[in-house]
Short mmCIF file of C-alpha atoms and ligand atoms in Angstrom, two decimals:
data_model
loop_
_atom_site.label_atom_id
_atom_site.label_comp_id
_atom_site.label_asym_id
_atom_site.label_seq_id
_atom_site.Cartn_x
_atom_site.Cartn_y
_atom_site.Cartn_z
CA UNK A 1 0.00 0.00 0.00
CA UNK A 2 1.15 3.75 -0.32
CA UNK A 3 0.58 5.16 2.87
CA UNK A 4 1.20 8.78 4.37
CA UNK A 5 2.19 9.14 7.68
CA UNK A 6 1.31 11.99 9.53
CA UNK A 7 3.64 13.31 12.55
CA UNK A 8 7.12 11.65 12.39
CA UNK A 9 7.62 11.84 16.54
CA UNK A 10 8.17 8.41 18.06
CA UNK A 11 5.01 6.77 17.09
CA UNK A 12 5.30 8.25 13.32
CA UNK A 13 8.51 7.59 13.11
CA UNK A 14 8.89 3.97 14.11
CA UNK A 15 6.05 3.33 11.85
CA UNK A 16 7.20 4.80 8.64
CA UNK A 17 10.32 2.50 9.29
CA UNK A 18 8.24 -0.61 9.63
CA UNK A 19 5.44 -0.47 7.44
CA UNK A 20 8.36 0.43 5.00
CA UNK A 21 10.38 -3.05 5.57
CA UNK A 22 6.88 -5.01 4.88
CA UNK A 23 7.04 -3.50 1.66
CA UNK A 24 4.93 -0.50 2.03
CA UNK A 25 5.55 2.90 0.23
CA UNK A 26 5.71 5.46 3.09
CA UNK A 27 5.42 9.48 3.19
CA UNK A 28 6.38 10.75 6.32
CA UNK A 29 4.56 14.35 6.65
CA UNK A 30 5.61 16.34 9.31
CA UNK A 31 5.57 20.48 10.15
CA UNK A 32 8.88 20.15 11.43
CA UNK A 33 11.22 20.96 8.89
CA UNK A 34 13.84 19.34 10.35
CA UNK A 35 12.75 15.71 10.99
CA UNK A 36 11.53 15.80 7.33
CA UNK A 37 15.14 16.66 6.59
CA UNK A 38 16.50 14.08 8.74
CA UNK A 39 14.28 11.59 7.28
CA UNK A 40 15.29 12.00 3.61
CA UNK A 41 18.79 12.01 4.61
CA UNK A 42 17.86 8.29 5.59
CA UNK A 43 18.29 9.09 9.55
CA UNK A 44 15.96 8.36 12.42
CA UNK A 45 14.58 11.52 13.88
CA UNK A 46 14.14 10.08 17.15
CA UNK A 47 16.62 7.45 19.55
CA UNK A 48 15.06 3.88 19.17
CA UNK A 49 16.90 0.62 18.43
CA UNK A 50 16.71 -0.54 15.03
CA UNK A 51 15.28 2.43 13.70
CA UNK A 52 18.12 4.12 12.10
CA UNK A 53 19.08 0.88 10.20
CA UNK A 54 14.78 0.37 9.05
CA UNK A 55 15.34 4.21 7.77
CA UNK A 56 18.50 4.31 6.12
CA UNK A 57 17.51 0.85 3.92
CA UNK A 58 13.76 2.16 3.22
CA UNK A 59 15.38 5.59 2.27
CA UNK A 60 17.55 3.58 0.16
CA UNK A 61 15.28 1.53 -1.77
CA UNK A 62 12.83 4.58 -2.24
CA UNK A 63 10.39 3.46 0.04
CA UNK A 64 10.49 6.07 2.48
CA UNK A 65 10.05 9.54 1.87
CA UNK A 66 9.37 12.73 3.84
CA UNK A 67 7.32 15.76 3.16
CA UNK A 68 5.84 18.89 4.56
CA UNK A 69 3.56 18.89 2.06
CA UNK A 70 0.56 17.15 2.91
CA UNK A 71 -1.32 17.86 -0.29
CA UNK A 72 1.39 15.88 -2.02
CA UNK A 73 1.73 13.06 0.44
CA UNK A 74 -2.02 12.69 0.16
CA UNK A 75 -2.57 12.41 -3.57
CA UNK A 76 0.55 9.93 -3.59
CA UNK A 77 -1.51 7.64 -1.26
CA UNK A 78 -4.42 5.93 -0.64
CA UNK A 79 -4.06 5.30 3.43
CA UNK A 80 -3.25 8.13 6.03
CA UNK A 81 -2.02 7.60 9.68
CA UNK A 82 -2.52 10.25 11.75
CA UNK A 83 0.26 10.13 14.49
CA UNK A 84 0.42 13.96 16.01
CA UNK A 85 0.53 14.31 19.26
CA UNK A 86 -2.41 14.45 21.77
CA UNK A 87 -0.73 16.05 25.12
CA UNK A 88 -3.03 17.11 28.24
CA UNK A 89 -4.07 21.09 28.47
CA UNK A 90 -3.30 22.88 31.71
CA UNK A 91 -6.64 21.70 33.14
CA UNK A 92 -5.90 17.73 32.45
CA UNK A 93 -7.86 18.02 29.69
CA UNK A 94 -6.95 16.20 26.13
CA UNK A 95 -5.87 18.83 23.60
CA UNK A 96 -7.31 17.48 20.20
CA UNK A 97 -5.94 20.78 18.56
CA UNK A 98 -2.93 18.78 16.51
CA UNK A 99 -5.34 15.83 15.08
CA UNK A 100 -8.43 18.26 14.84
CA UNK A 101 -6.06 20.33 12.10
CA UNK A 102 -4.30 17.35 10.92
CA UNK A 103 -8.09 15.91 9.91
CA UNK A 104 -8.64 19.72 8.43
CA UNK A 105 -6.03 19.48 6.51
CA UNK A 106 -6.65 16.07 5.09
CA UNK A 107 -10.17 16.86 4.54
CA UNK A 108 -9.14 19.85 2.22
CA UNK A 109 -7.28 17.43 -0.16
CA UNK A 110 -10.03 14.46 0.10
CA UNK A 111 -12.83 17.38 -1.55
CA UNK A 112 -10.86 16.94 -4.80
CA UNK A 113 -9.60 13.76 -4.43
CA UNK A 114 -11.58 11.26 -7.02
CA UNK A 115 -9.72 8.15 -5.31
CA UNK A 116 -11.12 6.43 -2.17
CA UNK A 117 -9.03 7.60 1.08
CA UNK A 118 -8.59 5.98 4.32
CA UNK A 119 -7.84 7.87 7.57
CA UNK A 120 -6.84 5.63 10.61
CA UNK A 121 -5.83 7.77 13.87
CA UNK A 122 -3.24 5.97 15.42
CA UNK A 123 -2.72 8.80 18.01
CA UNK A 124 -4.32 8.18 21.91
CA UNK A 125 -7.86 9.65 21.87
CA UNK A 126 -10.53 9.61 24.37
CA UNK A 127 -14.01 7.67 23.18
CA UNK A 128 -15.63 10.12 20.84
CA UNK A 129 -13.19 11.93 19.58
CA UNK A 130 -13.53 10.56 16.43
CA UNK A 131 -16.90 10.43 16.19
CA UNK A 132 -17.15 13.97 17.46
CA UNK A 133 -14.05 15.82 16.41
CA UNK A 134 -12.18 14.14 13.78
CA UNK A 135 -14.75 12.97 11.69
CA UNK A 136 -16.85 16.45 12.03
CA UNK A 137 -13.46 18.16 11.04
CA UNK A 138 -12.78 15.50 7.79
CA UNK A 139 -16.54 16.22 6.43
CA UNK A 140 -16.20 19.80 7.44
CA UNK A 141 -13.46 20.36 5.32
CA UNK A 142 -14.12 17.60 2.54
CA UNK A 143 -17.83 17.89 2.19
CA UNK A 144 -17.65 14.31 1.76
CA UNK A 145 -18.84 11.83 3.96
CA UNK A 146 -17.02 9.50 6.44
CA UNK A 147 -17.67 5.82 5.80
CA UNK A 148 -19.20 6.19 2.51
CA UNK A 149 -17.18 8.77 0.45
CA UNK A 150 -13.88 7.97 3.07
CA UNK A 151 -13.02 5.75 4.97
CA UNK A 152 -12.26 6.03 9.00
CA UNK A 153 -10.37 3.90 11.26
CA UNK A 154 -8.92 4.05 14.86
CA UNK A 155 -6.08 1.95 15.28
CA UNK A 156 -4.34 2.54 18.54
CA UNK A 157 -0.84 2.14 19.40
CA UNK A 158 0.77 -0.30 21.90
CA UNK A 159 4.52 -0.13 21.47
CA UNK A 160 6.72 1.79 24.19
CA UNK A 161 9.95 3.69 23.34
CA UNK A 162 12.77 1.91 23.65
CA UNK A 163 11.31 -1.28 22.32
CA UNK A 164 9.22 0.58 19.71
CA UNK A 165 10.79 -1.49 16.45
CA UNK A 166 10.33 -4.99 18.49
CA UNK A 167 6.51 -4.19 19.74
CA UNK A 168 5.42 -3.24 16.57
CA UNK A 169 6.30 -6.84 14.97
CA UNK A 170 5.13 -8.54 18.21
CA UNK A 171 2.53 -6.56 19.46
CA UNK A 172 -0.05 -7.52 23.06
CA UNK A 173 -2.55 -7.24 19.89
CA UNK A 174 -3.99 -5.03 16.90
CA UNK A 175 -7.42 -2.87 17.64
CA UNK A 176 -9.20 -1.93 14.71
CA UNK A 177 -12.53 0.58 15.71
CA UNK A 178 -14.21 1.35 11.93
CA UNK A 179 -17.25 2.17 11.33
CA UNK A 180 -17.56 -0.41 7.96
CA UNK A 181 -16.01 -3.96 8.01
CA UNK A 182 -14.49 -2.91 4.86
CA UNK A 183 -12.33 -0.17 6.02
CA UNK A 184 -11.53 -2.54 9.30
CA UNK A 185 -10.23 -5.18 6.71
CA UNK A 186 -7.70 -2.22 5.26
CA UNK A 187 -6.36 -1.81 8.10
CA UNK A 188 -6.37 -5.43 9.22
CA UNK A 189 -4.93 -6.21 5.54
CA UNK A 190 -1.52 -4.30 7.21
CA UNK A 191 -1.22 -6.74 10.18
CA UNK A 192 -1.94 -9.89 8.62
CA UNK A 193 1.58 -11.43 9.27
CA UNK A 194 1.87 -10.06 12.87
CA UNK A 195 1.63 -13.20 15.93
CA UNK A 196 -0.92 -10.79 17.96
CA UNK A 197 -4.94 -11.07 18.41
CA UNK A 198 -6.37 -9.00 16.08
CA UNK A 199 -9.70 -7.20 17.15
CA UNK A 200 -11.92 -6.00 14.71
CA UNK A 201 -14.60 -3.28 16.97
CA UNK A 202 -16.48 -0.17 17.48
CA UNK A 203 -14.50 3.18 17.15
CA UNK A 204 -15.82 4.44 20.85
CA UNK A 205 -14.45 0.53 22.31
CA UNK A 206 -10.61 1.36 20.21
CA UNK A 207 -10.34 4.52 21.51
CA UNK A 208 -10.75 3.54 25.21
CA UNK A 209 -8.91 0.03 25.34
CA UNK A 210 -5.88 2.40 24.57
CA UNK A 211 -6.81 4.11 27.67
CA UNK A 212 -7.69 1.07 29.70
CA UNK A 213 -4.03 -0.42 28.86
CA UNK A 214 -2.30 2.59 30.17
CA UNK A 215 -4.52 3.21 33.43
CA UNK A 216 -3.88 -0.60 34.18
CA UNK A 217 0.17 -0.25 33.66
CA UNK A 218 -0.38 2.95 36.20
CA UNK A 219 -2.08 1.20 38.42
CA UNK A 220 0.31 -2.26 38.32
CA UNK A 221 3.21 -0.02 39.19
CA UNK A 222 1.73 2.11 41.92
CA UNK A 223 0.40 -1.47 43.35
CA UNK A 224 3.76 -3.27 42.83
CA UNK A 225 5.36 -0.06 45.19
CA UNK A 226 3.09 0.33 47.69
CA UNK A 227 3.60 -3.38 48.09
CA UNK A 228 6.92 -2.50 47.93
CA UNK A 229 7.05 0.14 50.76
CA UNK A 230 5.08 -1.77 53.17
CA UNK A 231 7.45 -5.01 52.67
CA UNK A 232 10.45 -2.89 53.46
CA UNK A 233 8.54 -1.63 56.13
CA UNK A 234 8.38 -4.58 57.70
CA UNK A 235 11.24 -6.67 56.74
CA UNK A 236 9.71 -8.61 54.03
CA UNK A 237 11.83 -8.94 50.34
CA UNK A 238 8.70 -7.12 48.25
CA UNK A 239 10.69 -8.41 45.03
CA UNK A 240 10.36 -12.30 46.40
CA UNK A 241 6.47 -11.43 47.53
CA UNK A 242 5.63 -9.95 43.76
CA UNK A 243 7.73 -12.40 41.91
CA UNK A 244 5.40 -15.12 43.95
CA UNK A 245 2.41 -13.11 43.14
CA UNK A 246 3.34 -13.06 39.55
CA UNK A 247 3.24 -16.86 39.57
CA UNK A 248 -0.36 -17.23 40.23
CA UNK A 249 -2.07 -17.26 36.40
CA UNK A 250 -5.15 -17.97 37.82
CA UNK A 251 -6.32 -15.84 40.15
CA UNK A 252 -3.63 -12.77 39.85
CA UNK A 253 -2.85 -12.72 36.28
CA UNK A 254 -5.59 -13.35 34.42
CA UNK A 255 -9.51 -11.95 33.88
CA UNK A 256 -10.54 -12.76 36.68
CA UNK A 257 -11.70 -9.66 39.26
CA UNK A 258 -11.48 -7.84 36.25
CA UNK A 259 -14.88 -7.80 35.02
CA UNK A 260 -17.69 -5.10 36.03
CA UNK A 261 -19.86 -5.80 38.67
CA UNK A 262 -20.21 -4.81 41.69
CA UNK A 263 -18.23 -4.10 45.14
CA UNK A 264 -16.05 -6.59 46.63
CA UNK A 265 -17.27 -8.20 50.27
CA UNK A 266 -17.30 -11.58 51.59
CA UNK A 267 -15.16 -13.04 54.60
CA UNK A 268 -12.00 -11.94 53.15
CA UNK A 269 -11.00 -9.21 51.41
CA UNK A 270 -12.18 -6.35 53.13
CA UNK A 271 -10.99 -7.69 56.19
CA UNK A 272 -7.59 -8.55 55.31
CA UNK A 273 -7.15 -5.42 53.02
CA UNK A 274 -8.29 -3.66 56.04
CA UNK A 275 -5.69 -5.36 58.33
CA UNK A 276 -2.74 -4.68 55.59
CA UNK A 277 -3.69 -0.99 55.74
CA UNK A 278 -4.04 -0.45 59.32
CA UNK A 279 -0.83 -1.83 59.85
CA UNK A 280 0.96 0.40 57.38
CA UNK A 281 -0.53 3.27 58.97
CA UNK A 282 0.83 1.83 62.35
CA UNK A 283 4.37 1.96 60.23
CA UNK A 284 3.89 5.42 59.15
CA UNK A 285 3.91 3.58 55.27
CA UNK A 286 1.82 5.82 53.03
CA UNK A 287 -0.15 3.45 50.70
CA UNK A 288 -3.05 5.82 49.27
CA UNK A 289 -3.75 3.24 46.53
CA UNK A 290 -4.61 0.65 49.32
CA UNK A 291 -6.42 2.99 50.86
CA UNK A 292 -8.65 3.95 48.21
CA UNK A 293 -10.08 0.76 47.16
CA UNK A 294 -12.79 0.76 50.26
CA UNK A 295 -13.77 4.33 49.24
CA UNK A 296 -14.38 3.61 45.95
CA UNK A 297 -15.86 -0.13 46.79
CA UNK A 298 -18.48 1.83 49.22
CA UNK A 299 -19.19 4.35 46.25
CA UNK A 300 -20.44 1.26 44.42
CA UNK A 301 -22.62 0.13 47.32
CA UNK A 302 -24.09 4.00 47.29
CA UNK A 303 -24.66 3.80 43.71
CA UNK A 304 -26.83 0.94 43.61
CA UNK A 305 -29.52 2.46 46.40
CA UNK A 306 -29.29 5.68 44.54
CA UNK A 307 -30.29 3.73 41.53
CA UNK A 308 -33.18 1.85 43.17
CA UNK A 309 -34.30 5.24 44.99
CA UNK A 310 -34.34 6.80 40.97
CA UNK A 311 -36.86 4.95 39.93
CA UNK A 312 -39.39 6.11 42.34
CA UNK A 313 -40.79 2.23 42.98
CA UNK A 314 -41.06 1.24 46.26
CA UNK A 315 -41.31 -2.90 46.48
CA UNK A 316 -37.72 -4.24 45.74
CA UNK A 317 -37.01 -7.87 45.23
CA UNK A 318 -33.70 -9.43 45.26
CA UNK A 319 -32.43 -12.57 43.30
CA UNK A 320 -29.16 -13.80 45.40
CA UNK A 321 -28.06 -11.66 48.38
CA UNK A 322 -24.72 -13.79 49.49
CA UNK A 323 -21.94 -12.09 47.46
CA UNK A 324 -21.45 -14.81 45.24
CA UNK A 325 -23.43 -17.56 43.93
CA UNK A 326 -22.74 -21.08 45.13
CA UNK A 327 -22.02 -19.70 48.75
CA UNK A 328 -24.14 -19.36 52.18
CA UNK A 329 -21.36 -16.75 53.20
CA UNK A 330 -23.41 -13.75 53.86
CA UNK A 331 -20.43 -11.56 55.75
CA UNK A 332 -19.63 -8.58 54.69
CA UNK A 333 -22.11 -9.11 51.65
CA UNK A 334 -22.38 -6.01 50.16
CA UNK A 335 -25.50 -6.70 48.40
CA UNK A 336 -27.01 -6.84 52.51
CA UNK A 337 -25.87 -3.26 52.69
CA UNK A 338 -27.57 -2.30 49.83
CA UNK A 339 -30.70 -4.35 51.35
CA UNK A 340 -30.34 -3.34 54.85
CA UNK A 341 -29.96 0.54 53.73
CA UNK A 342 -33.40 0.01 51.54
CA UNK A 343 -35.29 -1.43 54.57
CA UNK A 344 -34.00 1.87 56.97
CA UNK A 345 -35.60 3.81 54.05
CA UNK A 346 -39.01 2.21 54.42
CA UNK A 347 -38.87 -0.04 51.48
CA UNK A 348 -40.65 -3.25 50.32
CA UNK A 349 -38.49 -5.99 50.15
CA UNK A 350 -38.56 -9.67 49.27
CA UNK A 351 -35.39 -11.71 49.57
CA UNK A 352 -34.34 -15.13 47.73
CA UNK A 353 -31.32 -16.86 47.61
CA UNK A 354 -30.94 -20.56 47.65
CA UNK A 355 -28.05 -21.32 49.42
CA UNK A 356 -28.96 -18.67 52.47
CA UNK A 357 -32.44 -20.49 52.73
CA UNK A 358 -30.93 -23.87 53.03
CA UNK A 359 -28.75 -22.36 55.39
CA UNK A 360 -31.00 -20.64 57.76
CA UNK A 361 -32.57 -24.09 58.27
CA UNK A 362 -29.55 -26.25 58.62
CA UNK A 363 -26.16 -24.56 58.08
CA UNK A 364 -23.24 -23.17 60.51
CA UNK A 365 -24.80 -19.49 58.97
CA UNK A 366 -27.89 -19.70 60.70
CA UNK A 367 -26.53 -18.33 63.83
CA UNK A 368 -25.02 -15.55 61.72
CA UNK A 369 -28.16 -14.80 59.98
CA UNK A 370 -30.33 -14.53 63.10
CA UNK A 371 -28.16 -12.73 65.19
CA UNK A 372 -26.18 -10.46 62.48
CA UNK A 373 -29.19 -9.53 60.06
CA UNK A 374 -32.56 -10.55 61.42
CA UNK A 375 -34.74 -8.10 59.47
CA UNK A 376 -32.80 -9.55 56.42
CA UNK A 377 -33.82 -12.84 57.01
CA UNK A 378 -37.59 -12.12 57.90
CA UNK A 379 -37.71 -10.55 54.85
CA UNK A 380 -36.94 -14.24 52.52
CA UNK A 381 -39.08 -16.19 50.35
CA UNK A 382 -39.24 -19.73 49.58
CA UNK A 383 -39.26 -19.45 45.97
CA UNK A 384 -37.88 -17.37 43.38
CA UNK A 385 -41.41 -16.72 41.57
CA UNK A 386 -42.45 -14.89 44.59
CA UNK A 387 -40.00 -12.09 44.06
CA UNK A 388 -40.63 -11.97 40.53
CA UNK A 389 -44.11 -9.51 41.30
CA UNK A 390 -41.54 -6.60 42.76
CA UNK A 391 -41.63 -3.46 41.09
CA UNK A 392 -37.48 -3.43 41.04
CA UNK A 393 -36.00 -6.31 40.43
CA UNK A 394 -31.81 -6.48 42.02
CA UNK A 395 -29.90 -9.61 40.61
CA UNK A 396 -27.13 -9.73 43.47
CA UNK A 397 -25.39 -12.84 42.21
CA UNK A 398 -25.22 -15.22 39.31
CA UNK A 399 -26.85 -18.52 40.63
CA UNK A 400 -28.24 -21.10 37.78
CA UNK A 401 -31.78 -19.82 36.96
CA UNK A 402 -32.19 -15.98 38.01
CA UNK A 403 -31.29 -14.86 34.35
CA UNK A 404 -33.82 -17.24 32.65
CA UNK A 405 -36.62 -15.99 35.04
CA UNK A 406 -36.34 -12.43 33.65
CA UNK A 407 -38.04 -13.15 30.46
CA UNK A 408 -41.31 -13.74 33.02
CA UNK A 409 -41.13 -10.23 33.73
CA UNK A 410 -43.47 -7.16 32.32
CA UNK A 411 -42.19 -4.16 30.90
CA UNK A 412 -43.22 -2.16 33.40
CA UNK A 413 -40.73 -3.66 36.16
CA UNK A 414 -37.15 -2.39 36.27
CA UNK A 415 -33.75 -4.91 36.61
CA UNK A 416 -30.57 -3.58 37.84
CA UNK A 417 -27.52 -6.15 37.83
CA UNK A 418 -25.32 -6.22 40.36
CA UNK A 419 -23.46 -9.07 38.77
CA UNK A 420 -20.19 -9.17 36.42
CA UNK A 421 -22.83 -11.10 33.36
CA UNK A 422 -21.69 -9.71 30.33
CA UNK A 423 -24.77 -10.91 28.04
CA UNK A 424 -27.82 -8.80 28.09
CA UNK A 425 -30.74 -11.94 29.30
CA UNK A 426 -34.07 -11.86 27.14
CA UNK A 427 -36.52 -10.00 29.36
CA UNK A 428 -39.58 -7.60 28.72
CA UNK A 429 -38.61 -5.66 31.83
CA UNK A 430 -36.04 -2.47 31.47
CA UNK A 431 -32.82 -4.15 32.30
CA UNK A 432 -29.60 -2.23 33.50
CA UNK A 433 -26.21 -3.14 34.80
CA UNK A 434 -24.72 -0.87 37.97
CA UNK A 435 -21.51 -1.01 36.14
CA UNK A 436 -20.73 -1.55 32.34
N1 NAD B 1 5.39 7.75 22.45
C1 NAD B 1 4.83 6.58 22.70
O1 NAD B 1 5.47 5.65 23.19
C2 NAD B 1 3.40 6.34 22.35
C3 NAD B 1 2.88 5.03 22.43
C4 NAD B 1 1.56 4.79 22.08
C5 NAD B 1 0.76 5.85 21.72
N2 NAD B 1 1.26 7.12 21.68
C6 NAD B 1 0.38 8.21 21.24
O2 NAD B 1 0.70 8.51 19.88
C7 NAD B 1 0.57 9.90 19.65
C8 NAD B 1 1.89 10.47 19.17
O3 NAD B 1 2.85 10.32 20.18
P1 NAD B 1 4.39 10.64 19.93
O4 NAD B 1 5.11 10.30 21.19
O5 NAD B 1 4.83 10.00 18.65
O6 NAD B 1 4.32 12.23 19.73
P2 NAD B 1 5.50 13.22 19.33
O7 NAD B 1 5.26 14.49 20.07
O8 NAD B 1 6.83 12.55 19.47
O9 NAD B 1 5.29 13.46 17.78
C9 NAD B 1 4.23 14.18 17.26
C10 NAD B 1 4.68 14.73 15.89
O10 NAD B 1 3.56 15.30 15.25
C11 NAD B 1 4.03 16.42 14.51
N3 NAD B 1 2.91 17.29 14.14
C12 NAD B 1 2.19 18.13 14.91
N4 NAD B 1 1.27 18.76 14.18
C13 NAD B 1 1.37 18.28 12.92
C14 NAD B 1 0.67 18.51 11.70
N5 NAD B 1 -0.33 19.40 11.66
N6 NAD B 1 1.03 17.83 10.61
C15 NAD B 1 2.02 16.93 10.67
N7 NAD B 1 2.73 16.68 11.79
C16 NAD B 1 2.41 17.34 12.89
C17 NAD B 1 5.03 17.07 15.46
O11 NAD B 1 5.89 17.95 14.79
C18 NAD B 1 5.74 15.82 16.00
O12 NAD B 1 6.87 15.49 15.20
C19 NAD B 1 0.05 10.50 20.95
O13 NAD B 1 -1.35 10.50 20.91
C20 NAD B 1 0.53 9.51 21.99
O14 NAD B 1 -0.29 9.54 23.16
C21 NAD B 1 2.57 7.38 21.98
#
């Protein structure tokens, strides 16, 4: 393919080099006079390993080529990557102004252009701002439109400096947002020899996995050193604790806990993350991460009774109250907050869970559940059809049969979701997760 590249920073850069050695024809387009230069002399414009040497040989065989002309690049090409940088304003917020003229620009060119054209932004963008500013600014300028008279991509970027040349032939995986499988298989048609996943999906869901990646590597390494300063706190070799915790694929590294649901509770982790943090306080160890996560886990608890108290109805049932399915365990369930809040406000409630009726009759729970929460249990039917009258519907947890019973429900009744379930179940009834 011929394909312009616009920004030659580290992103732009590192591109033009490789799409070049898979046999591409790359313009480089930048304002700055002097990469361009730099470029066409056959030498990297940036420090990155392997670079230079990608350059110099796609330089040589007339493969790469820089401009700061964009009107040229584009009619020379039937693909453009926009690469310019996105930095934060003063308030935190994402500046847009380099991509919103980039997209101006290109736009100009693509209103005479007879030839199809293909604009994938590979720079970091918040959901919507393609949909909202890029796009706008393409038809704006063009007065074509995207998707039928162009084409529009997002294709986000993985690869971090210093390993730029090796991440971009073994990448975590490709994203793809379009809005037409045609211009997604473009794009995909550039990839097709890379080892990664490749992800074909909405513009909105490319634009934020970007995000998602780089909150998550934020978060990993403010986790890994508080870890860090409360094990050398207390004597422990952090480096030996996280290398252990690394091991475990199948509770610590992996999907699981990382689907959205609803706040944490049961017997263990808010006690022991509350022990961990009390006794870093007691060693003057600053962990604010730690010490957010019951802040934010209560938030999620005051979200779902602010939810229920929206809708105005008054009789609430709930489908599974201990704070997973399969389980009797009913400490620390935050789902009997949310329950025991709605009964201080005067509310109509009708409880059923399985495995907390069967233990209220024989289990080691029942002296939990009649001494701990006795206006919870008074408030428990026998069978799951007798909930299904409520007004509210609250699915707390994903035992065998709750999702199935929706599609008994009327239209009229309301379902909020409390659990991680990713699949929409049939129902009549307006159905709503807390989160996601
Ligand atoms: N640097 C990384 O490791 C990395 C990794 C993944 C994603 N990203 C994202 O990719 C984007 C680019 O990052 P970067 O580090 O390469 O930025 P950068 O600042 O190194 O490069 C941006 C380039 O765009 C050029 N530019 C600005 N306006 C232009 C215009 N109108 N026309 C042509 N060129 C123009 C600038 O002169 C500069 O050379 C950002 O959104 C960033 O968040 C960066």
């Amino acid at each position: 393919m011929n394909i312009s590249i616009f920004g030659l920073g580290y992103v732009g850069a590192v591109i033009t080099g490789c799409f070049a050695r898979g046999g591409h024809r790359v313009i480089g387009v930048d304002t700055d006079a002097t990469k361009v230069a730099l470029i066409n002399a056959g030498k990297s414009p940036i420090i990155e390993e392997g670079l230079p040497e990608l350059i110099a040989a796609g330089v040589q065989t007339g493969q790469v080529s820089a401009t700061t002309d964009h009107a040229a690049a584009l009619a020379a090409t039937e693909v453009s990557m926009i690469c310019v940088g996105t930095p934060s304003k003063a308030t935190g917020e994402l500046d847009l102004r380099f991509v919103e003229r980039v997209a101006e620009n290109i736009g100009a060119v693509l209103k005479t252009k007879a030839s199809r054209h293909l604009v994938v932004v590979r720079s970091t963008m918040l959901p919507g701002s393609m949909r909202d500013v890029v796009i706008p600014a393409l038809e704006r300028s063009s007065g074509k439109r995207a998707g039928v008279d162009f084409g529009v991509a997002v294709n986000p970027e993985f690869m971090r400096e210093s390993t730029a040349v090796e991440d971009f032939y073994h990448p975590p995986k490709t994203v793809i947002g379009a809005l037409n499988d045609a211009d997604a298989e473009l794009v995909a048609a550039l990839y097709r020899e890379l080892p990664a996943p490749l992800i074909k999906t909405r513009l909105e869901t490319a634009e934020m996995v970007k995000y998602v990646d780089n909150i998550f590597h934020a978060l990993k390494i403010t986790f890994a050193n508080e870890i860090g300063a409360v094990g050398k706190a207390l004597g422990v070799d952090a480096h030996e604790v996280m290398r252990i915790f690394c091991e475990d694929r199948k509770l610590n590294l992996s999907p699981v806990y990382l689907k959205p649901g609803f706040a944490y509770g049961g017997s263990c982790l808010p006690k022991d993350l509350r022990a961990m943090t009390r006794l870093a306080r007691a060693r003057d160890v600053s962990v604010p991460l730690l010490d957010s996560l019951a802040a934010s886990n209560e938030r999620r608890v005051r979200d779902a009774v602010e939810w229920i108290l929206a809708t105005g109805k008054r009789r609430v049932g709930v489908l599974g109250f201990a704070f997973k399915a399969g389980t009797d365990d009913l400490r620390e369930s935050p789902i009997v907050t949310v329950i025991e809040t709605l009964l201080g406000k005067g509310f109509e409630l009708k409880l059923y869970d399985e495995h907390v009726s069967l233990a209220r009759l024989v289990g080691a729970n029942r002296k939990f559940i009649e001494e701990r929460i006795p206006h919870t249990s008074r408030l428990m039917v026998e069978t799951m059809a007798e909930v299904l009258d409520c007004e509210v519907i609250l699915i707390g947890n994903q035992s065998a049969g709750f999702f199935p019973a929706l599609a008994k429900l009327k239209p009229e009744q309301v379902v909020l979701d409390l659990t991680p379930n990713a699949k929409p179940p049939a129902t009549p009834a307006r159905y709503e997760r807390l989160c996601g």
